[in-house]
Short mmCIF file of C-alpha atoms in Angstrom, two decimals:
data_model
loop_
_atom_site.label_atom_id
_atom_site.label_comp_id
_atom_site.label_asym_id
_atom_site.label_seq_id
_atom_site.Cartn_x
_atom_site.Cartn_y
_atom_site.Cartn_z
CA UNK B 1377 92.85 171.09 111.83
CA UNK B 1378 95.37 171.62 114.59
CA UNK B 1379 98.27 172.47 111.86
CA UNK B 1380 95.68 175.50 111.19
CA UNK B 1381 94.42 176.36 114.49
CA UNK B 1382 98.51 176.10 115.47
CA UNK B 1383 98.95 178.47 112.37
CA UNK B 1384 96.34 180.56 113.45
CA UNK B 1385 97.84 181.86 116.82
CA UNK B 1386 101.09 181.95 116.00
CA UNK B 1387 99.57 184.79 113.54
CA UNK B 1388 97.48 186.62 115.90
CA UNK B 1389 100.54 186.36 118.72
CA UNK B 1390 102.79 187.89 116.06
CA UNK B 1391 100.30 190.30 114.72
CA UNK B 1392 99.79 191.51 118.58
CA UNK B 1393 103.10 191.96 119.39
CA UNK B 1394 103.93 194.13 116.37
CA UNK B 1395 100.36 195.87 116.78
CA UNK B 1396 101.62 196.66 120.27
CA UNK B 1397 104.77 198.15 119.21
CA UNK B 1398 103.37 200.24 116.99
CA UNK B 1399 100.32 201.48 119.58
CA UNK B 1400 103.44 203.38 121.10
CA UNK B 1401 104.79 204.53 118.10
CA UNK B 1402 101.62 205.41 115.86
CA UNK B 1403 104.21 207.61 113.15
CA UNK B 1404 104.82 205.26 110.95
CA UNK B 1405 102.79 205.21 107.59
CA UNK B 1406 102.24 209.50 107.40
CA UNK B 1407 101.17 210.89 104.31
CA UNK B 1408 100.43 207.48 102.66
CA UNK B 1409 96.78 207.63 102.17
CA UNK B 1410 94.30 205.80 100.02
CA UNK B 1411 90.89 207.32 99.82
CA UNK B 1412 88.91 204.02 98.36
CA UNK B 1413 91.08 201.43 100.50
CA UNK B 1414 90.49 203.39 103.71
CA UNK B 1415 86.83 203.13 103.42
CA UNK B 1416 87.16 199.38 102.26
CA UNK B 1417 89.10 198.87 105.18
CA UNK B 1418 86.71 200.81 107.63
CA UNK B 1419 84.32 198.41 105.96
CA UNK B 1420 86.03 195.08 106.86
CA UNK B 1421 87.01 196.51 110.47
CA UNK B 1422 83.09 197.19 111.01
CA UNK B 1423 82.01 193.69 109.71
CA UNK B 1424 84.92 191.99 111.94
CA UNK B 1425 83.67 193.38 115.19
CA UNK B 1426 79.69 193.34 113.96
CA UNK B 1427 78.35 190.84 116.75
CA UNK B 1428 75.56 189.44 114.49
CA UNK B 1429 78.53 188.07 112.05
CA UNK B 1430 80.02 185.83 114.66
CA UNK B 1431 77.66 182.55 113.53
CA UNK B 1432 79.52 183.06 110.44
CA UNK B 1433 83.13 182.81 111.19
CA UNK B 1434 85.17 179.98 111.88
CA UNK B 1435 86.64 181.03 114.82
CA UNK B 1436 86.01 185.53 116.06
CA UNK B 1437 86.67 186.79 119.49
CA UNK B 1438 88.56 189.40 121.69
CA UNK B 1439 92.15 189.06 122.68
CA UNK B 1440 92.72 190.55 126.11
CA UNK B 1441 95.23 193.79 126.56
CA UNK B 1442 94.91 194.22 130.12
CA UNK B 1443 93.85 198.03 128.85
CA UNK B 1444 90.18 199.30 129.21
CA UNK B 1445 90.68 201.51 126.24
CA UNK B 1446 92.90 199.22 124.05
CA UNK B 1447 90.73 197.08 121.86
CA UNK B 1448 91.77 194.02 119.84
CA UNK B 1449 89.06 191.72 118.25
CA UNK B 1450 89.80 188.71 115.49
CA UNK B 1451 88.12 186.51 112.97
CA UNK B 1452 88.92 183.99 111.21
CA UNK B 1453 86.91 182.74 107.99
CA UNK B 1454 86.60 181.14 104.14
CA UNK B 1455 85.48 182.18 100.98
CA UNK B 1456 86.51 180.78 97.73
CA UNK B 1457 88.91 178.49 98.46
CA UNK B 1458 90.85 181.07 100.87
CA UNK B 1459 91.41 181.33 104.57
CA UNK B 1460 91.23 184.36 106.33
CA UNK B 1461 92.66 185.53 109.27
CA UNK B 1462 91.60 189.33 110.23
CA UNK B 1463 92.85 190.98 113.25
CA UNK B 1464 91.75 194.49 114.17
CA UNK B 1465 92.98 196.62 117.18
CA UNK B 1466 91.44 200.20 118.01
CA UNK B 1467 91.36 202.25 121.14
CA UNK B 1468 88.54 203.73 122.52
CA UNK B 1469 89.79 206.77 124.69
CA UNK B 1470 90.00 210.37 123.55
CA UNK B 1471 90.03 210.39 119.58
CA UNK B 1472 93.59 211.74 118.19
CA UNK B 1473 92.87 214.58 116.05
CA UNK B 1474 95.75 213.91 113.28
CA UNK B 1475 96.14 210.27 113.23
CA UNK B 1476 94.05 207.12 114.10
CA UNK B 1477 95.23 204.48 116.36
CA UNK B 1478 93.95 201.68 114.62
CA UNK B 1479 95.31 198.48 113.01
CA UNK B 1480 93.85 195.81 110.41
CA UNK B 1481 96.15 193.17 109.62
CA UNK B 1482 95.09 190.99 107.08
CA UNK B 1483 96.37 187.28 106.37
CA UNK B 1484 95.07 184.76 103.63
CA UNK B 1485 96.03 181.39 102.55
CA UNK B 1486 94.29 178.76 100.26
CA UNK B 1487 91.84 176.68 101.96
CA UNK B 1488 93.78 173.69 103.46
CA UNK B 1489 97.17 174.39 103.27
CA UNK B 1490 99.28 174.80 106.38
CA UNK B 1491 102.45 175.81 104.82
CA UNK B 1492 104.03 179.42 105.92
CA UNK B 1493 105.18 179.93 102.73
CA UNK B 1494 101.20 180.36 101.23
CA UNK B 1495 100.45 182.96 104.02
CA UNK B 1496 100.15 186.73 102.63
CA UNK B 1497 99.92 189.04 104.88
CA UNK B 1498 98.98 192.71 105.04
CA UNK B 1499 98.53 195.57 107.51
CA UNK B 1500 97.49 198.84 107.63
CA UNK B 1501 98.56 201.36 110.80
CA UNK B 1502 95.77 203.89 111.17
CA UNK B 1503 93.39 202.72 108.77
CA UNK B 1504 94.46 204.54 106.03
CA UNK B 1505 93.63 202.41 103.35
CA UNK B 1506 97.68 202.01 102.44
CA UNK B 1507 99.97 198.93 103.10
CA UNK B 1508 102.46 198.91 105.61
CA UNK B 1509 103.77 196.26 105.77
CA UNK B 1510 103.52 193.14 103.48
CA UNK B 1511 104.78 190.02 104.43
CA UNK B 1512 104.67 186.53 102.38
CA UNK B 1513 105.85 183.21 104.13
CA UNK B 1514 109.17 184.52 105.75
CA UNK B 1515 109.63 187.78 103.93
CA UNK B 1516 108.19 190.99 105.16
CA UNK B 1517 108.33 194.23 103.35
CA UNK B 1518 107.87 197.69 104.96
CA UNK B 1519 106.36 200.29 102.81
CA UNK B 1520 108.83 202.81 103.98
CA UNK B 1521 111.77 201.34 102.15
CA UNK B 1522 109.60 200.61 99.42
CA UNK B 1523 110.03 201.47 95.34
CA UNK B 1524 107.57 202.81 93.26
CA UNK B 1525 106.77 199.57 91.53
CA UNK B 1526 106.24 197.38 94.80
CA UNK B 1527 104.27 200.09 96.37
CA UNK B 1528 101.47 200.56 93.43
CA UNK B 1529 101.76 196.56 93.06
CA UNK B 1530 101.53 195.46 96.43
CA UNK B 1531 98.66 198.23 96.90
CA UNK B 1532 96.87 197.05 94.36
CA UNK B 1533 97.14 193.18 95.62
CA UNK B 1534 96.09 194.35 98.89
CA UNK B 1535 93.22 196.21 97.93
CA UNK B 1536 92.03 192.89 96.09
CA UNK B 1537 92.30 191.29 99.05
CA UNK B 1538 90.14 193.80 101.25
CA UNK B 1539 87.81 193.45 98.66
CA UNK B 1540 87.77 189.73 98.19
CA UNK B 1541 87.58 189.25 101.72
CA UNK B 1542 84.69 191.82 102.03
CA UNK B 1543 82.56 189.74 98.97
CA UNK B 1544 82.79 187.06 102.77
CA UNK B 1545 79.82 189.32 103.56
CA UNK B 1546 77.55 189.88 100.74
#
């Protein structure tokens, strides 16, 4: 259980430091959008932060940005034999008209295993229901030097994994 836990926030602390790169530089994924992910997406971001799931998850909470408006909330949770580790940061200041702040990163591991290579990772700047960057044990993979294949495959597997993740909650 500590091997996980340990796993666990070395995650989040990597997932926060790259989502607080990015909060600066929110230019990154333009013109990739995915209609169907980005409400599936929307979907998971609302049940993360939805107070009356907390009994559920294995471990949920806020992580502290020392920013009223900056928002970053986390769960962690099984279903099927996976692990899930969802992190979610949103701001709650004046709304940007052409782009959205936010950022879901997604990670999911079977049930048990502590290994970095099983963790798959996904996340999505702005909510837009498109991968940005994939990542798998010590290999990441940024959708902007991407190939046609890889994009509509690793799409597709993160999509499935929105949606298995969301089936958490049914």
């Amino acid at each position: 259980m500590k091997k996980v836990a340990l796993l666990f926030l070395l995650t989040i602390s990597a997932s926060f430091l790259s989502a607080q790169a990015f909060y600066f530089n929110p230019l990154v994924s333009v013109g990739r959008i995915d209609t169907t992910g980005t409400r599936l997406v929307r979907q998971l971001a609302i049940q993360i932060t939805d107070s009356r799931n907390n009994n559920k998850f294995l471990l949920s909470g806020e992580v502290a940005t020392g920013s009223r408006e900056l928002k970053q909330h986390y769960a962690v949770f099984t279903h099927k034999g996976k692990r899930y580790s969802v992190y979610y940061q949103w701001d709650i200041s004046e709304p940007i008209l052409l782009m959205s702040c936010e950022f879901l990163m997604i990670s999911v591991h079977p049930e048990g295993t502590d290994d970095p290579e099983d963790l798959v990772s996904y996340k999505d700047y702005h909510l837009d229901g498109s991968w940005d960057e994939y990542s798998h044990g010590q290999y990441i993979y940024l959708a902007e030097y991407k190939d046609r294949f890889s994009d509509d495959n690793y799409q597709k597997n993160f999509l499935q994994t929105i949606k298995e993740a969301l089936a958490f909650f049914q």
